[in-house]
Amino acid sequence: MAGRGDPPEGTPEGLPGGGEDEYRSVVFDEAFVRAARLQEFSAQERMGEYAQPVRSRASREGRTGSRQAVLLVLLILLAFGTAIYLGVRNPYLPPADQRAEPLRTTVVPLAPQGAVPGGSPEQLFSHSPVAEYRTGAAGINLPVVGRTSHFAESQVVSALSIAKDYLVASSLDPDVLSGSSVRSVRLLLDPDQLAQFDRSVESPADDGRHALAGWLVRFDPRQAVLAEPTTRVQGTLRFEESAPDTLDVTADHTYTYALRPATGGVGPVAAASLFTVHRVVHFRFDREDLRMHRTELVASTVEAGPQACGPGSTGILKPLLAGARAPEGGGPAVTDPYATTRPAAPSLCGALAPSAQPSL
């Protein structure tokens, strides 16, 4: 009996492989048919005059590929157009950099109530309120930092670091203290405040806007120089978010310098005296300031002594040195510049508290 699928008469003789069809293993599936380069016309198509028995698939495939390439280019152009449109019309872009306001300054000279104590820097420091103060930039410590509603923790750290850099440059840089340079301070200021700063340096005035002492600490190099390069510092830094795009930092620090006469003294004991500067500086930062490592100064209040009251105290500081007395007794308010927990005195002149002087 013939096997299943074999012709009734059996397998024709003479076929190779014992009668097996050599093409039986070839599978003409759909992929095979589509891959063929030639396609046979249908019976209806072959009835036409001059009709070829087959046609090439290359032209059709070429047209299909061209359409896909055009479609891909259109999709890319559409994606670029959408990105550009959203970039221009995006309502969540950060706001434009706001113009900085002028700095408001208050400088209060503190006149001594007697002769200014003198001695060596070591004696003066050890017998004054600064005995336990840290030295230089180590006395300006960053507080515990956390994020705010609209500023990340890293942005808060950046604002505090810029504020510290400004305090170090404006209060501790020897070139700034001696008046030989202001570059380190100027580089940290918002460009909108540079004109005000430059005028304060060139022509300081007691008008609440152009007091040089509100920007930085500078001693008259013809009168006094540092007797000890290490300044004693203590204070606090506080931060708060004043607006969704504004971060404020308040610095409240006391700086104590050991000074001696610029022309030299007659002996080591009377060569030096202490000069104290209590600075409260209000910094403001927007996101552009943080990115550019700069700051805007909103307000600065300075209490400095011992020095005489009167005109000239808002520019270069003119300390009263060891043994000197103020020509007048100072203002009615006795002020301790080491009490950083209280607001700075709003008066034009104060009396330096005896407790703020070294007790030798």
mmCIF file of C-alpha atoms in Angstrom:
data_model
loop_
_atom_site.group_PDB
_atom_site.id
_atom_site.type_symbol
_atom_site.label_atom_id
_atom_site.label_comp_id
_atom_site.label_asym_id
_atom_site.label_seq_id
_atom_site.Cartn_x
_atom_site.Cartn_y
_atom_site.Cartn_z
ATOM 1 C CA MET A 1 0.000 0.000 0.000
ATOM 2 C CA ALA A 2 1.268 3.479 -0.792
ATOM 3 C CA GLY A 3 2.347 5.597 2.123
ATOM 4 C CA ARG A 4 0.426 8.633 3.300
ATOM 5 C CA GLY A 5 1.004 11.510 0.931
ATOM 6 C CA ASP A 6 2.491 9.330 -1.836
ATOM 7 C CA PRO A 7 0.930 9.037 -5.306
ATOM 8 C CA PRO A 8 -1.428 6.085 -5.761
ATOM 9 C CA GLU A 9 0.987 4.544 -8.204
ATOM 10 C CA GLY A 10 3.806 4.907 -5.698
ATOM 11 C CA THR A 11 6.950 6.991 -5.899
ATOM 12 C CA PRO A 12 8.230 7.491 -9.446
ATOM 13 C CA GLU A 13 11.360 5.603 -10.234
ATOM 14 C CA GLY A 14 14.638 7.255 -10.975
ATOM 15 C CA LEU A 15 14.342 9.987 -8.362
ATOM 16 C CA PRO A 16 17.432 10.458 -6.193
ATOM 17 C CA GLY A 17 17.491 9.515 -2.526
ATOM 18 C CA GLY A 18 15.462 6.371 -2.965
ATOM 19 C CA GLY A 19 12.611 8.210 -4.540
ATOM 20 C CA GLU A 20 12.620 11.118 -2.121
ATOM 21 C CA ASP A 21 11.897 14.531 -3.577
ATOM 22 C CA GLU A 22 15.121 16.571 -3.259
ATOM 23 C CA TYR A 23 13.093 19.777 -2.784
ATOM 24 C CA ARG A 24 10.861 18.402 -0.037
ATOM 25 C CA SER A 25 13.109 19.897 2.642
ATOM 26 C CA VAL A 26 12.710 23.420 1.232
ATOM 27 C CA VAL A 27 10.021 25.393 3.076
ATOM 28 C CA PHE A 28 8.373 28.100 0.977
ATOM 29 C CA ASP A 29 7.088 30.203 3.863
ATOM 30 C CA GLU A 30 6.005 33.835 3.698
ATOM 31 C CA ALA A 31 9.462 35.175 4.560
ATOM 32 C CA PHE A 32 11.002 33.143 1.753
ATOM 33 C CA VAL A 33 8.492 34.440 -0.738
ATOM 34 C CA ARG A 34 8.977 38.078 0.328
ATOM 35 C CA ALA A 35 12.743 37.705 0.087
ATOM 36 C CA ALA A 36 12.544 36.695 -3.592
ATOM 37 C CA ARG A 37 13.923 39.332 -5.948
ATOM 38 C CA LEU A 38 11.524 38.309 -8.732
ATOM 39 C CA GLN A 39 7.786 37.988 -8.462
ATOM 40 C CA GLU A 40 5.669 36.056 -10.986
ATOM 41 C CA PHE A 41 2.742 37.899 -12.544
ATOM 42 C CA SER A 42 -0.693 36.519 -11.962
ATOM 43 C CA ALA A 43 -2.587 34.703 -14.759
ATOM 44 C CA GLN A 44 -4.687 37.826 -15.396
ATOM 45 C CA GLU A 45 -1.534 39.976 -15.641
ATOM 46 C CA ARG A 46 0.168 37.502 -18.021
ATOM 47 C CA MET A 47 -2.780 37.746 -20.472
ATOM 48 C CA GLY A 48 -1.828 41.309 -21.327
ATOM 49 C CA GLU A 49 0.140 42.040 -24.465
ATOM 50 C CA TYR A 50 3.892 42.196 -24.117
ATOM 51 C CA ALA A 51 3.536 41.174 -20.529
ATOM 52 C CA GLN A 52 6.647 39.797 -18.933
ATOM 53 C CA PRO A 53 6.326 36.549 -17.013
ATOM 54 C CA VAL A 54 7.911 38.086 -13.897
ATOM 55 C CA ARG A 55 8.581 41.517 -12.394
ATOM 56 C CA SER A 56 11.339 42.738 -10.105
ATOM 57 C CA ARG A 57 10.510 43.618 -6.461
ATOM 58 C CA ALA A 58 13.462 45.955 -6.152
ATOM 59 C CA SER A 59 11.632 49.075 -7.333
ATOM 60 C CA ARG A 60 8.748 48.560 -4.929
ATOM 61 C CA GLU A 61 11.092 47.923 -2.032
ATOM 62 C CA GLY A 62 13.079 51.034 -2.998
ATOM 63 C CA ARG A 63 9.964 53.141 -2.934
ATOM 64 C CA THR A 64 9.005 51.705 0.451
ATOM 65 C CA GLY A 65 12.477 52.461 1.845
ATOM 66 C CA SER A 66 12.338 56.017 0.526
ATOM 67 C CA ARG A 67 8.984 56.600 2.190
ATOM 68 C CA GLN A 68 10.350 55.314 5.498
ATOM 69 C CA ALA A 69 13.385 57.589 5.261
ATOM 70 C CA VAL A 70 11.187 60.620 4.572
ATOM 71 C CA LEU A 71 8.937 59.681 7.480
ATOM 72 C CA LEU A 72 11.968 59.378 9.784
ATOM 73 C CA VAL A 73 13.247 62.815 8.765
ATOM 74 C CA LEU A 74 9.815 64.328 9.396
ATOM 75 C CA LEU A 75 9.674 62.758 12.862
ATOM 76 C CA ILE A 76 13.115 64.145 13.720
ATOM 77 C CA LEU A 77 12.133 67.629 12.545
ATOM 78 C CA LEU A 78 8.911 67.419 14.541
ATOM 79 C CA ALA A 79 10.849 66.424 17.674
ATOM 80 C CA PHE A 80 13.292 69.324 17.280
ATOM 81 C CA GLY A 81 10.471 71.767 16.672
ATOM 82 C CA THR A 82 8.620 70.581 19.760
ATOM 83 C CA ALA A 83 11.746 70.879 21.907
ATOM 84 C CA ILE A 84 12.412 74.427 20.687
ATOM 85 C CA TYR A 85 8.807 75.446 21.265
ATOM 86 C CA LEU A 86 8.758 74.069 24.793
ATOM 87 C CA GLY A 87 12.107 75.706 25.540
ATOM 88 C CA VAL A 88 10.762 79.110 24.552
ATOM 89 C CA ARG A 89 7.331 78.759 26.101
ATOM 90 C CA ASN A 90 8.276 76.720 29.190
ATOM 91 C CA PRO A 91 6.499 78.382 32.136
ATOM 92 C CA TYR A 92 8.861 76.731 34.650
ATOM 93 C CA LEU A 93 12.049 78.448 33.535
ATOM 94 C CA PRO A 94 13.878 80.191 36.422
ATOM 95 C CA PRO A 95 13.036 83.876 36.717
ATOM 96 C CA ALA A 96 15.381 86.512 35.367
ATOM 97 C CA ASP A 97 18.113 87.796 37.655
ATOM 98 C CA GLN A 98 16.678 90.609 39.798
ATOM 99 C CA ARG A 99 18.532 93.883 40.076
ATOM 100 C CA ALA A 100 20.379 94.344 43.369
ATOM 101 C CA GLU A 101 19.346 97.186 45.670
ATOM 102 C CA PRO A 102 21.913 99.671 47.070
ATOM 103 C CA LEU A 103 23.615 98.729 50.327
ATOM 104 C CA ARG A 104 22.383 100.504 53.468
ATOM 105 C CA THR A 105 25.234 101.264 55.892
ATOM 106 C CA THR A 106 25.423 102.298 59.543
ATOM 107 C CA VAL A 107 28.776 102.937 61.228
ATOM 108 C CA VAL A 108 28.968 103.627 64.961
ATOM 109 C CA PRO A 109 32.373 104.662 66.397
ATOM 110 C CA LEU A 110 32.930 103.659 70.035
ATOM 111 C CA ALA A 111 34.923 106.178 72.056
ATOM 112 C CA PRO A 112 36.873 104.951 75.104
ATOM 113 C CA GLN A 113 35.992 106.353 78.518
ATOM 114 C CA GLY A 114 39.613 106.510 79.577
ATOM 115 C CA ALA A 115 43.083 105.797 78.293
ATOM 116 C CA VAL A 116 43.416 102.892 75.900
ATOM 117 C CA PRO A 117 45.203 99.945 77.577
ATOM 118 C CA GLY A 118 48.494 98.904 76.013
ATOM 119 C CA GLY A 119 50.773 95.879 76.176
ATOM 120 C CA SER A 120 52.006 92.977 74.136
ATOM 121 C CA PRO A 121 49.470 91.258 71.835
ATOM 122 C CA GLU A 122 49.630 88.069 73.913
ATOM 123 C CA GLN A 123 48.893 89.936 77.149
ATOM 124 C CA LEU A 124 46.082 91.929 75.610
ATOM 125 C CA PHE A 125 44.384 88.889 74.073
ATOM 126 C CA SER A 126 44.671 86.752 77.204
ATOM 127 C CA HIS A 127 43.206 89.470 79.479
ATOM 128 C CA SER A 128 40.293 90.449 77.253
ATOM 129 C CA PRO A 129 36.951 88.865 76.270
ATOM 130 C CA VAL A 130 38.649 87.302 73.221
ATOM 131 C CA ALA A 131 40.829 84.952 75.271
ATOM 132 C CA GLU A 132 38.847 81.930 74.053
ATOM 133 C CA TYR A 133 38.092 83.228 70.565
ATOM 134 C CA ARG A 134 39.351 81.381 67.527
ATOM 135 C CA THR A 135 41.920 82.789 65.157
ATOM 136 C CA GLY A 136 41.155 84.133 61.700
ATOM 137 C CA ALA A 137 38.768 82.291 59.373
ATOM 138 C CA ALA A 138 38.435 79.454 61.892
ATOM 139 C CA GLY A 139 36.212 81.777 63.930
ATOM 140 C CA ILE A 140 33.643 82.022 61.103
ATOM 141 C CA ASN A 141 31.823 78.719 61.363
ATOM 142 C CA LEU A 142 29.014 77.469 59.141
ATOM 143 C CA PRO A 143 25.846 76.444 61.005
ATOM 144 C CA VAL A 144 24.013 73.155 60.678
ATOM 145 C CA VAL A 145 22.587 73.211 57.170
ATOM 146 C CA GLY A 146 19.324 71.893 55.765
ATOM 147 C CA ARG A 147 17.228 72.492 52.688
ATOM 148 C CA THR A 148 14.526 75.169 52.523
ATOM 149 C CA SER A 149 11.216 75.141 50.675
ATOM 150 C CA HIS A 150 12.767 76.156 47.341
ATOM 151 C CA PHE A 151 16.538 75.756 47.846
ATOM 152 C CA ALA A 152 18.455 72.484 48.078
ATOM 153 C CA GLU A 153 20.906 71.836 50.888
ATOM 154 C CA SER A 154 23.816 72.268 48.470
ATOM 155 C CA GLN A 155 22.541 75.732 47.509
ATOM 156 C CA VAL A 156 22.295 76.746 51.178
ATOM 157 C CA VAL A 157 25.870 75.563 51.743
ATOM 158 C CA SER A 158 26.952 77.576 48.700
ATOM 159 C CA ALA A 159 25.304 80.750 50.038
ATOM 160 C CA LEU A 160 26.912 80.351 53.467
ATOM 161 C CA SER A 161 30.309 79.650 51.895
ATOM 162 C CA ILE A 162 30.119 82.782 49.729
ATOM 163 C CA ALA A 163 29.151 84.847 52.774
ATOM 164 C CA LYS A 164 32.136 83.443 54.686
ATOM 165 C CA ASP A 165 34.444 84.175 51.755
ATOM 166 C CA TYR A 166 33.237 87.775 51.780
ATOM 167 C CA LEU A 167 33.776 88.140 55.537
ATOM 168 C CA VAL A 168 37.289 86.716 55.277
ATOM 169 C CA ALA A 169 38.176 88.979 52.338
ATOM 170 C CA SER A 170 36.679 92.139 53.859
ATOM 171 C CA SER A 171 37.757 91.627 57.493
ATOM 172 C CA LEU A 172 40.888 89.448 57.511
ATOM 173 C CA ASP A 173 42.773 89.974 54.232
ATOM 174 C CA PRO A 174 45.972 91.890 55.155
ATOM 175 C CA ASP A 175 45.948 93.767 51.822
ATOM 176 C CA VAL A 176 42.396 94.977 52.486
ATOM 177 C CA LEU A 177 43.155 95.929 56.106
ATOM 178 C CA SER A 178 46.149 97.992 55.041
ATOM 179 C CA GLY A 179 44.343 99.636 52.116
ATOM 180 C CA SER A 180 46.639 98.316 49.408
ATOM 181 C CA SER A 181 43.887 96.412 47.566
ATOM 182 C CA VAL A 182 40.124 95.838 47.468
ATOM 183 C CA ARG A 183 40.122 93.304 44.637
ATOM 184 C CA SER A 184 39.313 90.250 46.772
ATOM 185 C CA VAL A 185 36.195 92.021 48.078
ATOM 186 C CA ARG A 186 35.085 93.487 44.764
ATOM 187 C CA LEU A 187 35.177 90.115 42.998
ATOM 188 C CA LEU A 188 32.492 88.772 45.340
ATOM 189 C CA LEU A 189 29.971 91.590 44.801
ATOM 190 C CA ASP A 190 26.918 91.607 42.557
ATOM 191 C CA PRO A 191 27.731 93.702 39.445
ATOM 192 C CA ASP A 192 24.795 96.010 40.228
ATOM 193 C CA GLN A 193 26.577 97.161 43.409
ATOM 194 C CA LEU A 194 30.030 97.752 41.955
ATOM 195 C CA ALA A 195 29.438 101.426 41.159
ATOM 196 C CA GLN A 196 28.288 102.080 44.738
ATOM 197 C CA PHE A 197 31.253 100.143 46.107
ATOM 198 C CA ASP A 198 33.759 102.019 43.946
ATOM 199 C CA ARG A 199 32.370 105.383 45.033
ATOM 200 C CA SER A 200 32.555 104.278 48.692
ATOM 201 C CA VAL A 201 36.229 103.397 48.212
ATOM 202 C CA GLU A 202 37.130 106.604 46.373
ATOM 203 C CA SER A 203 34.883 109.091 48.205
ATOM 204 C CA PRO A 204 33.409 107.632 51.430
ATOM 205 C CA ALA A 205 30.536 109.611 52.892
ATOM 206 C CA ASP A 206 28.303 109.412 55.953
ATOM 207 C CA ASP A 207 25.095 109.274 53.914
ATOM 208 C CA GLY A 208 23.914 105.761 54.707
ATOM 209 C CA ARG A 209 25.044 104.515 51.270
ATOM 210 C CA HIS A 210 28.759 105.197 50.845
ATOM 211 C CA ALA A 211 30.437 104.420 54.162
ATOM 212 C CA LEU A 212 33.535 102.394 53.330
ATOM 213 C CA ALA A 213 33.467 100.771 56.773
ATOM 214 C CA GLY A 214 30.112 99.254 55.809
ATOM 215 C CA TRP A 215 31.815 97.261 53.048
ATOM 216 C CA LEU A 216 35.159 96.349 54.612
ATOM 217 C CA VAL A 217 37.629 96.977 57.433
ATOM 218 C CA ARG A 218 40.500 99.324 56.587
ATOM 219 C CA PHE A 219 42.933 101.037 58.952
ATOM 220 C CA ASP A 220 44.764 104.236 58.147
ATOM 221 C CA PRO A 221 48.211 102.861 57.242
ATOM 222 C CA ARG A 222 49.816 106.159 58.295
ATOM 223 C CA GLN A 223 48.451 105.727 61.797
ATOM 224 C CA ALA A 224 48.203 102.047 62.687
ATOM 225 C CA VAL A 225 49.391 98.650 61.450
ATOM 226 C CA LEU A 226 48.807 95.091 62.631
ATOM 227 C CA ALA A 227 50.975 94.117 65.608
ATOM 228 C CA GLU A 228 49.786 90.522 65.356
ATOM 229 C CA PRO A 229 48.723 88.944 62.022
ATOM 230 C CA THR A 230 46.193 86.622 63.647
ATOM 231 C CA THR A 231 42.864 88.322 64.319
ATOM 232 C CA ARG A 232 40.526 86.879 66.942
ATOM 233 C CA VAL A 233 36.995 86.183 65.627
ATOM 234 C CA GLN A 234 33.701 84.887 66.979
ATOM 235 C CA GLY A 235 30.097 85.066 65.794
ATOM 236 C CA THR A 236 27.243 83.370 64.007
ATOM 237 C CA LEU A 237 25.818 82.810 60.528
ATOM 238 C CA ARG A 238 22.072 82.386 60.007
ATOM 239 C CA PHE A 239 20.116 81.657 56.843
ATOM 240 C CA GLU A 240 16.492 81.840 55.779
ATOM 241 C CA GLU A 241 14.467 81.776 52.599
ATOM 242 C CA SER A 242 12.940 85.229 52.204
ATOM 243 C CA ALA A 243 11.216 84.442 48.862
ATOM 244 C CA PRO A 244 10.905 81.443 46.517
ATOM 245 C CA ASP A 245 13.899 82.744 44.544
ATOM 246 C CA THR A 246 15.828 84.506 47.313
ATOM 247 C CA LEU A 247 18.030 83.185 50.101
ATOM 248 C CA ASP A 248 19.191 85.511 52.896
ATOM 249 C CA VAL A 249 22.214 85.072 55.175
ATOM 250 C CA THR A 250 22.907 87.201 58.251
ATOM 251 C CA ALA A 251 26.438 87.351 59.657
ATOM 252 C CA ASP A 252 26.984 88.669 63.207
ATOM 253 C CA HIS A 253 30.688 88.599 64.150
ATOM 254 C CA THR A 254 33.166 90.411 66.364
ATOM 255 C CA TYR A 255 36.731 90.898 65.131
ATOM 256 C CA THR A 256 39.522 91.951 67.464
ATOM 257 C CA TYR A 257 42.816 93.227 66.034
ATOM 258 C CA ALA A 258 46.119 93.905 67.784
ATOM 259 C CA LEU A 259 47.484 97.209 66.461
ATOM 260 C CA ARG A 260 50.605 99.278 67.000
ATOM 261 C CA PRO A 261 51.610 102.739 65.800
ATOM 262 C CA ALA A 262 52.733 102.821 62.197
ATOM 263 C CA THR A 263 55.929 104.708 63.149
ATOM 264 C CA GLY A 264 56.920 102.170 65.787
ATOM 265 C CA GLY A 265 56.635 102.277 69.545
ATOM 266 C CA VAL A 266 59.002 103.219 72.349
ATOM 267 C CA GLY A 267 58.850 99.802 73.995
ATOM 268 C CA PRO A 268 57.302 96.353 73.748
ATOM 269 C CA VAL A 269 54.841 96.876 76.609
ATOM 270 C CA ALA A 270 53.124 99.971 75.183
ATOM 271 C CA ALA A 271 53.553 98.962 71.556
ATOM 272 C CA ALA A 272 50.177 97.309 71.006
ATOM 273 C CA SER A 273 46.517 97.892 71.751
ATOM 274 C CA LEU A 274 43.304 96.129 70.791
ATOM 275 C CA PHE A 275 40.737 97.398 68.315
ATOM 276 C CA THR A 276 37.332 95.715 68.083
ATOM 277 C CA VAL A 277 34.894 95.700 65.164
ATOM 278 C CA HIS A 278 31.403 94.288 65.553
ATOM 279 C CA ARG A 279 29.875 93.689 62.084
ATOM 280 C CA VAL A 280 26.324 92.650 61.266
ATOM 281 C CA VAL A 281 26.047 92.035 57.530
ATOM 282 C CA HIS A 282 22.850 91.024 55.722
ATOM 283 C CA PHE A 283 23.583 89.102 52.517
ATOM 284 C CA ARG A 284 21.090 88.216 49.796
ATOM 285 C CA PHE A 285 21.425 85.581 47.067
ATOM 286 C CA ASP A 286 19.383 84.667 44.021
ATOM 287 C CA ARG A 287 20.095 81.607 41.914
ATOM 288 C CA GLU A 288 22.336 83.524 39.536
ATOM 289 C CA ASP A 289 24.420 84.797 42.471
ATOM 290 C CA LEU A 290 24.898 81.228 43.689
ATOM 291 C CA ARG A 291 25.919 80.098 40.218
ATOM 292 C CA MET A 292 28.388 82.989 39.758
ATOM 293 C CA HIS A 293 29.776 82.818 43.342
ATOM 294 C CA ARG A 294 28.851 86.373 44.285
ATOM 295 C CA THR A 295 26.561 88.156 46.729
ATOM 296 C CA GLU A 296 24.405 91.223 47.241
ATOM 297 C CA LEU A 297 24.821 93.200 50.453
ATOM 298 C CA VAL A 298 21.479 94.456 51.748
ATOM 299 C CA ALA A 299 22.532 96.135 55.002
ATOM 300 C CA SER A 300 25.693 96.504 57.059
ATOM 301 C CA THR A 301 25.992 97.818 60.612
ATOM 302 C CA VAL A 302 29.405 98.351 62.174
ATOM 303 C CA GLU A 303 30.449 99.257 65.732
ATOM 304 C CA ALA A 304 34.175 99.958 65.990
ATOM 305 C CA GLY A 305 36.470 101.197 68.744
ATOM 306 C CA PRO A 306 38.308 102.569 70.462
ATOM 307 C CA GLN A 307 38.202 105.585 68.160
ATOM 308 C CA ALA A 308 37.065 109.154 68.392
ATOM 309 C CA CYS A 309 33.576 110.139 67.314
ATOM 310 C CA GLY A 310 33.069 112.654 64.576
ATOM 311 C CA PRO A 311 33.493 112.921 60.810
ATOM 312 C CA GLY A 312 35.797 110.495 59.087
ATOM 313 C CA SER A 313 34.787 107.377 61.023
ATOM 314 C CA THR A 314 32.785 106.012 58.112
ATOM 315 C CA GLY A 315 35.771 105.647 55.806
ATOM 316 C CA ILE A 316 39.240 104.578 56.881
ATOM 317 C CA LEU A 317 39.198 103.549 60.539
ATOM 318 C CA LYS A 318 41.462 105.657 62.752
ATOM 319 C CA PRO A 319 41.979 103.737 65.980
ATOM 320 C CA LEU A 320 43.047 105.328 69.226
ATOM 321 C CA LEU A 321 46.184 103.436 70.203
ATOM 322 C CA ALA A 322 47.757 102.555 73.546
ATOM 323 C CA GLY A 323 47.633 105.417 76.049
ATOM 324 C CA ALA A 324 45.434 107.650 73.895
ATOM 325 C CA ARG A 325 42.161 109.224 75.050
ATOM 326 C CA ALA A 326 39.117 110.355 73.123
ATOM 327 C CA PRO A 327 38.741 114.126 72.901
ATOM 328 C CA GLU A 328 35.106 113.680 73.919
ATOM 329 C CA GLY A 329 33.410 111.149 76.140
ATOM 330 C CA GLY A 330 31.445 109.430 73.402
ATOM 331 C CA GLY A 331 27.718 108.979 73.064
ATOM 332 C CA PRO A 332 25.234 108.367 75.831
ATOM 333 C CA ALA A 333 24.851 104.639 75.067
ATOM 334 C CA VAL A 334 27.502 102.405 76.610
ATOM 335 C CA THR A 335 28.080 99.684 74.003
ATOM 336 C CA ASP A 336 29.767 96.313 74.354
ATOM 337 C CA PRO A 337 30.846 95.147 70.860
ATOM 338 C CA TYR A 338 31.256 91.585 72.140
ATOM 339 C CA ALA A 339 27.555 91.228 72.905
ATOM 340 C CA THR A 340 26.545 89.797 69.526
ATOM 341 C CA THR A 341 23.126 88.636 70.734
ATOM 342 C CA ARG A 342 21.728 92.185 70.721
ATOM 343 C CA PRO A 343 20.983 94.413 67.712
ATOM 344 C CA ALA A 344 23.692 96.869 66.788
ATOM 345 C CA ALA A 345 23.332 100.373 68.163
ATOM 346 C CA PRO A 346 21.523 102.794 65.829
ATOM 347 C CA SER A 347 23.199 105.888 67.331
ATOM 348 C CA LEU A 348 25.857 107.965 65.581
ATOM 349 C CA CYS A 349 28.390 107.475 68.364
ATOM 350 C CA GLY A 350 28.687 105.217 71.377
ATOM 351 C CA ALA A 351 30.798 104.825 74.482
ATOM 352 C CA LEU A 352 32.995 101.754 74.557
ATOM 353 C CA ALA A 353 32.081 99.598 77.541
ATOM 354 C CA PRO A 354 34.982 99.234 80.019
ATOM 355 C CA SER A 355 34.376 95.480 80.075
ATOM 356 C CA ALA A 356 35.332 95.368 76.381
ATOM 357 C CA GLN A 357 38.847 96.626 77.179
ATOM 358 C CA PRO A 358 41.721 94.405 78.395
ATOM 359 C CA SER A 359 42.072 94.311 82.192
ATOM 360 C CA LEU A 360 45.816 94.435 82.775
#
